[in-house]
Coordinates of C-alpha atoms in Angstrom, one line a residue:
M259 CA 9.0 24.6 -1.1
R260 CA 10.0 21.8 -3.5
I261 CA 13.4 20.0 -3.3
D262 CA 14.7 17.7 -6.1
M263 CA 16.8 15.2 -4.2
G264 CA 18.8 14.1 -7.3
G265 CA 21.8 16.2 -6.5
H266 CA 22.3 14.1 -3.4
L267 CA 23.1 10.8 -5.1
P268 CA 26.4 9.5 -3.8
K269 CA 29.2 9.5 -6.3
E270 CA 29.9 5.8 -5.9
A271 CA 26.4 5.0 -7.1
V272 CA 26.4 7.2 -10.3
S273 CA 27.9 4.5 -12.6
W274 CA 26.5 1.5 -10.7
T275 CA 24.1 -0.9 -12.6
A276 CA 22.3 -3.8 -11.2
S277 CA 20.4 -6.4 -13.3
T278 CA 17.2 -7.5 -11.9
S279 CA 13.8 -9.0 -12.7
T280 CA 11.6 -7.7 -10.0
L281 CA 7.9 -8.0 -10.9
F282 CA 7.3 -4.9 -13.0
M283 CA 3.6 -5.6 -13.5
L284 CA 1.9 -2.7 -11.8
P285 CA 2.9 0.5 -13.7
L286 CA 0.9 2.8 -11.5
Y287 CA 1.2 5.3 -8.7
K288 CA -0.1 4.5 -5.2
P289 CA -0.5 7.3 -2.7
V290 CA -0.9 7.2 1.1
I291 CA -1.1 9.8 3.8
Q292 CA 0.0 9.6 7.5
Y293 CA -1.3 12.0 10.1
Y294 CA 0.8 13.0 13.2
K295 CA -1.0 14.7 16.1
P296 CA 0.1 18.1 17.3
S297 CA 3.2 18.0 19.6
P298 CA 5.9 20.6 20.6
L299 CA 8.4 17.9 19.4
N300 CA 7.1 18.2 15.8
D301 CA 8.9 21.6 15.5
V302 CA 12.2 19.9 16.6
C303 CA 11.9 16.4 14.9
M304 CA 9.9 17.2 11.7
N305 CA 11.0 20.7 10.6
C306 CA 12.1 21.3 7.1
D307 CA 15.8 21.2 7.7
V308 CA 15.7 18.0 9.8
L309 CA 13.5 16.1 7.4
R310 CA 15.6 17.2 4.4
Q311 CA 18.9 16.2 5.9
S312 CA 17.6 12.9 7.1
L313 CA 16.0 12.1 3.7
I314 CA 19.4 12.9 2.0
A315 CA 21.1 10.5 4.5
V316 CA 18.7 7.6 3.9
L317 CA 18.6 8.1 0.1
S318 CA 22.4 8.0 0.1
K319 CA 22.1 4.5 1.4
C320 CA 19.4 3.5 -1.0
P321 CA 20.3 4.5 -4.6
L322 CA 17.6 2.2 -5.9
V323 CA 15.2 5.1 -5.7
F324 CA 17.2 7.0 -8.3
A325 CA 17.0 4.2 -10.8
R326 CA 15.7 4.1 -14.3
V327 CA 14.8 0.7 -15.7
T328 CA 15.9 0.2 -19.3
A329 CA 15.9 -2.7 -21.7
Q330 CA 19.4 -3.3 -23.1
P331 CA 20.3 -4.4 -26.7
D332 CA 21.2 -7.8 -25.4
R333 CA 17.6 -8.1 -24.0
S334 CA 18.7 -7.8 -20.4
L335 CA 16.9 -5.4 -18.0
V336 CA 19.1 -3.0 -16.1
L337 CA 18.6 -0.5 -13.3
E338 CA 20.7 2.5 -14.3
Y339 CA 21.6 5.2 -11.8
S340 CA 22.4 8.8 -12.7
P341 CA 21.8 12.1 -10.9
E342 CA 20.7 13.5 -14.3
N343 CA 17.6 11.2 -14.3
S344 CA 14.4 13.2 -14.5
N345 CA 12.7 10.8 -12.1
N346 CA 14.7 11.7 -9.0
P347 CA 12.8 11.7 -5.6
V348 CA 11.1 14.9 -4.6
L349 CA 10.4 16.4 -1.2
E350 CA 7.8 19.3 -0.8
F351 CA 6.8 21.4 2.2
H352 CA 3.4 23.1 2.6
N353 CA 1.8 25.3 5.3
A354 CA -1.8 24.2 5.5
S355 CA -4.7 26.3 6.8
V356 CA -6.6 23.3 8.1
S357 CA -6.0 21.9 11.6
Y358 CA -5.4 18.3 12.7
A359 CA -8.4 18.6 14.9
E360 CA -10.6 19.5 12.0
L361 CA -9.3 16.6 9.9
E362 CA -9.8 14.2 12.8
A363 CA -13.3 15.5 13.5
R364 CA -14.3 14.7 9.9
G365 CA -12.8 11.2 10.1
F366 CA -9.7 12.1 8.0
R367 CA -11.8 12.2 4.9
L368 CA -10.1 11.5 1.6
S369 CA -11.8 14.5 0.0
D370 CA -10.1 16.8 2.7
V371 CA -6.7 15.8 1.3
R372 CA -7.5 17.3 -2.0
A373 CA -9.5 20.2 -0.7
N374 CA -6.6 21.3 1.5
E375 CA -3.8 20.5 -1.0
L376 CA -2.3 17.9 1.3
N377 CA -1.6 15.8 -1.7
M378 CA 0.7 16.4 -4.8
P379 CA -0.4 17.0 -8.3
A380 CA -1.5 13.8 -9.9
E381 CA 0.3 12.3 -12.8
D382 CA -1.3 12.5 -16.3
S383 CA -2.6 9.1 -15.4
M384 CA -2.5 6.9 -12.4
F385 CA -0.9 4.5 -14.8
S386 CA 2.4 5.8 -16.1
E387 CA 3.7 5.1 -19.6
S388 CA 7.2 6.3 -18.8
F389 CA 9.6 7.1 -16.0
E390 CA 9.7 10.8 -16.6
S391 CA 8.0 11.4 -13.3
P392 CA 9.7 10.7 -9.9
L393 CA 9.4 7.2 -8.6
L394 CA 9.1 8.5 -5.1
K395 CA 7.5 11.8 -3.9
F396 CA 6.8 13.2 -0.4
K397 CA 4.9 16.2 0.7
V398 CA 5.0 17.4 4.3
S399 CA 2.1 19.6 5.3
F400 CA 2.4 21.6 8.5
L401 CA -1.2 21.8 9.9
S402 CA -2.4 25.0 11.6
D403 CA -2.5 23.5 15.1
G404 CA 0.9 21.9 15.0
G405 CA -0.1 18.5 13.5
I406 CA 1.6 17.1 10.4
A407 CA 0.3 15.3 7.3
L408 CA 2.9 13.2 5.5
Y409 CA 1.8 12.4 1.9
S410 CA 3.8 9.8 0.0
T411 CA 3.3 8.5 -3.5
R412 CA 5.5 6.0 -5.3
H413 CA 5.6 4.1 -8.6
H414 CA 4.6 0.6 -7.9
V415 CA 7.3 -0.7 -10.2
L416 CA 9.9 -0.4 -7.5
F417 CA 7.8 0.2 -4.3
D418 CA 4.9 -1.9 -3.2
G419 CA 3.1 -1.0 0.0
N420 CA 5.5 -2.9 2.2
A421 CA 8.5 -1.2 0.6
L422 CA 7.0 2.3 1.0
F423 CA 6.1 2.0 4.6
S424 CA 9.4 0.3 5.3
F425 CA 11.3 3.1 3.6
V426 CA 9.4 5.8 5.5
S427 CA 10.0 3.9 8.8
N428 CA 13.7 3.8 7.9
W429 CA 13.6 7.6 7.1
A430 CA 12.1 8.2 10.5
R431 CA 14.6 5.9 12.2
C432 CA 17.4 7.8 10.4
T433 CA 16.0 11.1 11.7
R434 CA 16.2 9.8 15.2
M435 CA 19.7 8.5 14.7
L436 CA 21.0 11.8 13.2
A437 CA 19.7 13.5 16.3
Q438 CA 22.0 11.3 18.3
N439 CA 24.9 11.7 15.8
Q440 CA 24.7 8.1 14.6
A441 CA 25.1 6.9 11.1
P442 CA 21.9 6.0 9.2
I443 CA 20.9 2.5 8.5
P444 CA 20.6 1.5 4.8
S445 CA 17.4 0.1 3.5
E446 CA 17.4 -3.6 2.5
M447 CA 16.7 -4.6 -1.1
S448 CA 13.9 -7.1 -1.9
L449 CA 14.5 -7.7 -5.6
V450 CA 13.4 -11.0 -7.1
Q451 CA 16.4 -12.4 -9.0
C452 CA 15.9 -14.3 -12.3
L453 CA 17.5 -17.7 -12.6
N454 CA 17.9 -17.2 -16.3
K455 CA 15.8 -20.2 -17.1
A456 CA 13.5 -20.3 -20.1
G457 CA 10.0 -19.0 -19.4
S458 CA 7.5 -21.4 -18.0
P459 CA 3.9 -21.4 -19.2
K460 CA 2.1 -18.1 -18.6
P461 CA 0.5 -17.8 -15.2
A462 CA -3.3 -17.4 -15.3
E463 CA -3.0 -14.3 -13.1
I464 CA -1.2 -12.3 -15.7
T465 CA -2.3 -10.7 -19.0
V466 CA -0.2 -9.4 -21.9
D467 CA -1.1 -6.9 -24.6
T468 CA 1.6 -5.8 -27.0
T469 CA -0.7 -4.1 -29.4
Q470 CA -1.1 -0.8 -27.6
A471 CA 0.5 1.5 -25.0
Q472 CA -0.5 1.5 -21.4
S473 CA -3.0 4.3 -21.8
G474 CA -4.9 2.2 -24.4
I475 CA -4.7 -0.9 -22.1
V476 CA -6.1 1.2 -19.2
A477 CA -8.9 2.6 -21.4
A478 CA -9.8 -0.9 -22.4
I479 CA -10.1 -2.3 -18.9
K480 CA -11.7 0.6 -17.2
H481 CA -15.4 0.3 -16.5
A482 CA -17.4 3.0 -18.3
M483 CA -18.8 5.5 -15.8
G484 CA -19.5 9.2 -15.4
P485 CA -17.1 11.6 -13.7
N486 CA -19.1 11.7 -10.4
D487 CA -19.9 8.0 -10.3
M488 CA -17.0 6.9 -8.1
R489 CA -17.3 6.9 -4.4
S490 CA -14.7 6.1 -1.7
C491 CA -15.4 5.2 1.9
V492 CA -13.4 3.8 4.8
F493 CA -15.0 1.3 7.1
S494 CA -13.8 -0.3 10.3
I495 CA -14.3 -4.0 11.3
A496 CA -13.1 -5.3 14.7
A497 CA -10.3 -7.9 14.5
A498 CA -12.3 -9.9 17.1
E499 CA -15.1 -10.3 14.5
I500 CA -12.7 -11.7 11.9
K501 CA -11.3 -14.0 14.6
R502 CA -14.8 -15.2 15.3
L503 CA -15.5 -15.8 11.6
K504 CA -12.2 -17.6 11.3
Q505 CA -13.1 -20.0 14.1
Q506 CA -16.5 -20.6 12.6
T507 CA -14.7 -21.5 9.3
M508 CA -12.4 -23.9 11.2
D509 CA -15.4 -25.5 12.8
S510 CA -17.5 -25.7 9.6
G511 CA -16.3 -29.2 8.6
L512 CA -14.9 -27.9 5.3
L513 CA -11.3 -28.3 6.2
R514 CA -9.4 -31.6 6.1
Q515 CA -7.1 -32.7 8.8
G516 CA -4.1 -30.4 9.0
E517 CA -5.7 -27.7 6.8
W518 CA -6.2 -24.1 8.1
V519 CA -7.4 -20.7 7.0
S520 CA -5.9 -17.3 7.9
S521 CA -7.6 -14.2 9.1
N522 CA -6.8 -12.6 5.8
N523 CA -8.6 -15.5 3.9
V524 CA -11.7 -15.0 6.1
L525 CA -11.6 -11.2 5.7
T526 CA -11.3 -11.5 1.9
A527 CA -14.3 -13.9 1.9
F528 CA -16.4 -11.5 4.0
I529 CA -15.5 -8.5 1.8
A530 CA -16.2 -10.5 -1.4
H531 CA -19.6 -11.7 -0.3
H532 CA -20.9 -8.2 0.6
V533 CA -19.1 -6.0 -2.0
I534 CA -19.8 -8.3 -4.9
R535 CA -23.4 -8.7 -4.0
A536 CA -23.7 -4.9 -3.7
N537 CA -22.3 -4.6 -7.2
M538 CA -24.9 -7.0 -8.6
D539 CA -27.8 -5.8 -6.6
A540 CA -27.1 -2.3 -7.9
C541 CA -27.0 -3.7 -11.5
V542 CA -23.5 -2.3 -11.9
Y543 CA -22.4 -5.7 -13.0
E544 CA -24.5 -8.6 -14.4
R545 CA -25.1 -11.5 -12.1
G546 CA -22.7 -14.4 -12.3
P547 CA -19.5 -15.8 -10.9
W548 CA -16.6 -13.5 -9.9
V549 CA -12.9 -13.9 -9.8
V550 CA -11.5 -12.9 -6.3
Y551 CA -7.9 -11.8 -6.0
N552 CA -5.6 -11.5 -3.1
S553 CA -2.3 -9.6 -3.4
L554 CA 0.6 -11.8 -2.2
D555 CA 3.9 -10.5 -0.9
M556 CA 6.5 -12.9 -2.2
R557 CA 9.3 -11.9 0.3
R558 CA 8.9 -14.7 2.8
L559 CA 8.3 -17.4 0.2
L560 CA 11.3 -16.5 -1.9
G561 CA 13.6 -15.8 1.1
L562 CA 13.9 -12.0 0.5
P563 CA 14.3 -9.3 3.1
L564 CA 10.9 -8.9 4.7
R565 CA 11.2 -5.1 5.0
G566 CA 13.2 -4.5 1.8
I567 CA 12.7 -2.0 -1.0
G568 CA 11.3 -3.5 -4.1
S569 CA 7.9 -4.7 -5.5
P570 CA 7.9 -8.6 -5.3
L571 CA 4.1 -8.9 -5.5
F572 CA 1.9 -11.5 -7.0
T573 CA -1.8 -12.1 -7.0
T574 CA -3.7 -15.2 -6.3
N575 CA -7.1 -15.7 -7.9
C576 CA -10.1 -18.0 -7.5
L577 CA -13.4 -18.3 -9.3
V578 CA -16.3 -18.0 -6.9
P579 CA -19.7 -19.4 -8.1
Y580 CA -22.7 -17.1 -8.1
D581 CA -24.7 -19.0 -5.5
E582 CA -21.8 -18.9 -3.0
L583 CA -21.6 -15.1 -3.3
M584 CA -25.3 -14.6 -2.8
D585 CA -25.8 -16.7 0.4
A586 CA -24.0 -15.6 3.6
K587 CA -23.8 -19.2 4.8
H588 CA -21.3 -19.8 2.1
I589 CA -18.7 -17.3 3.4
F590 CA -16.8 -20.2 5.0
Q591 CA -16.6 -22.0 1.6
V592 CA -15.3 -18.8 -0.1
A593 CA -12.7 -18.4 2.7
Y594 CA -11.6 -22.0 2.0
R595 CA -11.4 -21.4 -1.7
V596 CA -9.2 -18.4 -1.1
R597 CA -7.0 -20.5 1.2
K598 CA -6.5 -23.2 -1.4
C599 CA -5.7 -20.6 -4.0
V600 CA -3.0 -19.1 -1.8
D601 CA -1.6 -22.6 -1.1
R602 CA -1.1 -23.0 -4.9
C603 CA 1.4 -20.2 -4.9
T604 CA 4.4 -22.1 -3.6
N605 CA 7.9 -20.7 -3.9
S606 CA 8.6 -22.9 -7.0
Y607 CA 5.3 -21.6 -8.6
L608 CA 6.3 -18.0 -7.9
Q609 CA 9.8 -18.5 -9.1
D610 CA 8.5 -20.0 -12.3
A611 CA 6.1 -17.1 -12.7
N612 CA 9.0 -14.7 -12.3
D613 CA 11.0 -16.6 -14.8
W614 CA 8.2 -16.4 -17.3
I615 CA 7.9 -12.6 -16.7
A616 CA 11.6 -12.1 -17.2
A617 CA 11.7 -14.1 -20.4
S618 CA 8.7 -12.2 -21.7
Y619 CA 10.4 -8.9 -20.9
K620 CA 13.4 -10.0 -22.9
E621 CA 11.3 -11.1 -25.9
L622 CA 9.4 -7.8 -25.9
A623 CA 12.7 -5.9 -25.6
K624 CA 14.1 -7.8 -28.6
D625 CA 11.0 -6.6 -30.6
G626 CA 11.9 -3.0 -29.8
I627 CA 9.6 -2.4 -26.9
H628 CA 11.5 -0.1 -24.6
E629 CA 9.4 -0.5 -21.4
P630 CA 8.0 -4.0 -21.7
W631 CA 6.3 -3.9 -18.2
N632 CA 3.8 -1.5 -19.6
H633 CA 2.4 -4.4 -21.6
I634 CA 2.2 -7.0 -18.8
S635 CA -0.2 -6.6 -15.9
F636 CA -2.4 -8.5 -13.5
T637 CA -5.9 -9.5 -14.8
M638 CA -7.4 -8.1 -11.5
L639 CA -7.0 -4.6 -12.9
D640 CA -9.6 -5.2 -15.5
N641 CA -12.8 -3.9 -13.9
N642 CA -14.9 -4.4 -17.0
A643 CA -14.8 -8.1 -15.9
R644 CA -16.3 -9.3 -12.7
N645 CA -13.1 -9.0 -10.7
L646 CA -12.6 -8.1 -7.0
G647 CA -9.2 -7.5 -5.5
V648 CA -8.3 -7.4 -1.8
S649 CA -5.0 -6.4 -0.4
C650 CA -4.5 -7.0 3.4
M651 CA -1.6 -4.9 4.8
D652 CA -1.9 -5.9 8.5
K653 CA 1.6 -7.4 8.5
I654 CA 3.6 -4.4 7.3
P655 CA 4.9 -1.4 9.3
V656 CA 2.0 1.0 8.6
Y657 CA 2.3 2.8 11.9
D658 CA 6.0 2.4 12.7
A659 CA 7.4 5.7 11.4
D660 CA 8.3 7.6 14.5
F661 CA 10.4 10.7 13.6
G662 CA 10.9 11.5 17.3
A663 CA 7.5 12.9 18.3
G664 CA 5.6 9.6 18.1
C665 CA 4.1 7.4 15.5
P666 CA 1.3 8.5 13.1
E667 CA -2.2 8.5 14.6
M668 CA -4.0 7.6 11.4
V669 CA -3.1 6.3 7.9
R670 CA -5.2 6.5 4.8
S671 CA -4.8 4.9 1.4
L672 CA -5.7 7.2 -1.4
D673 CA -6.1 4.6 -4.0
N674 CA -9.2 5.0 -6.3
I675 CA -9.3 1.7 -8.2
S676 CA -12.8 0.4 -8.3
N677 CA -13.4 -3.0 -6.7
Y678 CA -9.9 -3.1 -5.2
I679 CA -10.2 -3.0 -1.4
I680 CA -7.2 -2.2 0.8
A681 CA -7.3 -3.4 4.4
L682 CA -5.0 -1.5 6.7
P683 CA -4.6 -2.2 10.4
S684 CA -5.9 0.3 13.0
P685 CA -3.3 2.1 15.1
Q686 CA -3.9 -0.3 17.9
S687 CA -4.2 -3.4 15.6
D688 CA -7.6 -4.2 17.1
A689 CA -9.5 -3.5 13.9
Y690 CA -9.1 -3.4 10.1
H691 CA -9.7 -0.2 8.2
L692 CA -11.3 -1.1 4.9
H693 CA -10.7 1.4 2.1
V694 CA -13.5 0.7 -0.4
C695 CA -13.8 2.3 -3.8
L696 CA -17.0 1.5 -5.8
E697 CA -19.3 3.0 -8.3
S698 CA -21.9 5.2 -6.4
L699 CA -24.8 2.9 -6.9
A700 CA -22.9 -0.1 -5.6
M701 CA -21.7 1.9 -2.6
D702 CA -25.3 2.8 -1.8
A703 CA -26.2 -0.9 -2.0
L704 CA -23.3 -1.8 0.3
M705 CA -24.2 0.8 2.9
A706 CA -27.8 -0.5 2.9
D707 CA -26.7 -4.1 3.5
P708 CA -27.6 -5.1 7.1
G709 CA -25.0 -7.9 7.1
W710 CA -22.3 -5.5 6.3
N711 CA -23.5 -2.9 8.7
S712 CA -23.7 -5.4 11.6
L713 CA -19.9 -5.8 11.5
C714 CA -18.6 -2.7 9.8
S715 CA -18.9 1.0 10.9
L716 CA -18.4 3.9 8.6
M717 CA -15.3 6.0 9.4
C718 CA -15.5 8.5 6.5
D719 CA -17.4 9.0 3.3
S720 CA -15.7 11.0 0.6

């Protein structure tokens, strides 16, 4: 069953427009899946009618998800709302033959999602050149033993990971409220507002290509490989191990008085050392320095709602010398480099970056480019170069979506971007689940690395 939610747009939102300059630099789809264990309450709290009605209620309070972003003749960017938009949110239901117990026994493998049709048909490309597809799609699969798999995919232009999990958590909260005859709570908006200043100098983290469409850009930055050369695995590393490495970094003598490093800085350094070395040992990339990226949620720095809908993301980057990557004793130095790189992204730097992006959009719009964000992206997406990206999501509500029968038991990211590692918290927040996608030879080298294996355990290999 497939339901187009567009007919449920509230009348007061049909003609509403809102100018914005949220960071439209990731024109791609990002899928995740949440698994709920079997429970008699699932039939009551997560049946088709309940989920449909609660999604209608939460969408009516969040018309942003019905938006289409357009460049206006005056070079402004506008979010336009209309129930006739072809990109309205979609909700699907599916009766699956696989059981929760089978999926759990196999470690919730990513390949099982496709094999059992728990996902939705992929777009023509993970990178989208237009908004003809829905910005937000859900698929609820009823598993054979009473478990549930909730698949979500969203366009990164308006939903980063924080926004998606916050939206699903709000949907779940709305479901519980409707069961008690209470009004739904609207989702907050985390849109970065432009101060209408002239564009500052271009940030080093951003690349622009106005000579070709997004498909051409993607083809240019995608590392050449065969159809079976990509491999995705999920590993677990105990939070206590990262805490230990963090303390060792603090005690290393590298930090000046008053300086500090975060657990995410240390986790990024650990991942960078082992994953980059695996890439070079397997001769997937030539030996040399690498650029290491961290995704950075700008909400706190710019005073935006911390659980709001939007995509206020930025990336930090630092160049790591070859010798630091190859010697494990330099992990502390890499962590310190990452920390200093993050420190550079002050609220004024991020606002200047946003102003530059907004000014660039307007200039591209003036030149007749209808969707200028398709020509601006983060350099971290170029995997022809020696780039490694790490996104730590341990501070966002990954496991908060309780529809009435309990929170999800497991969450998996279904991203398949090479050398872009996503770190999700474990359900008990006592470990990090590392979603690693590499070329097969590099993955073989990583799994043969004793330093990696001493701290990381394999959860599933797809």
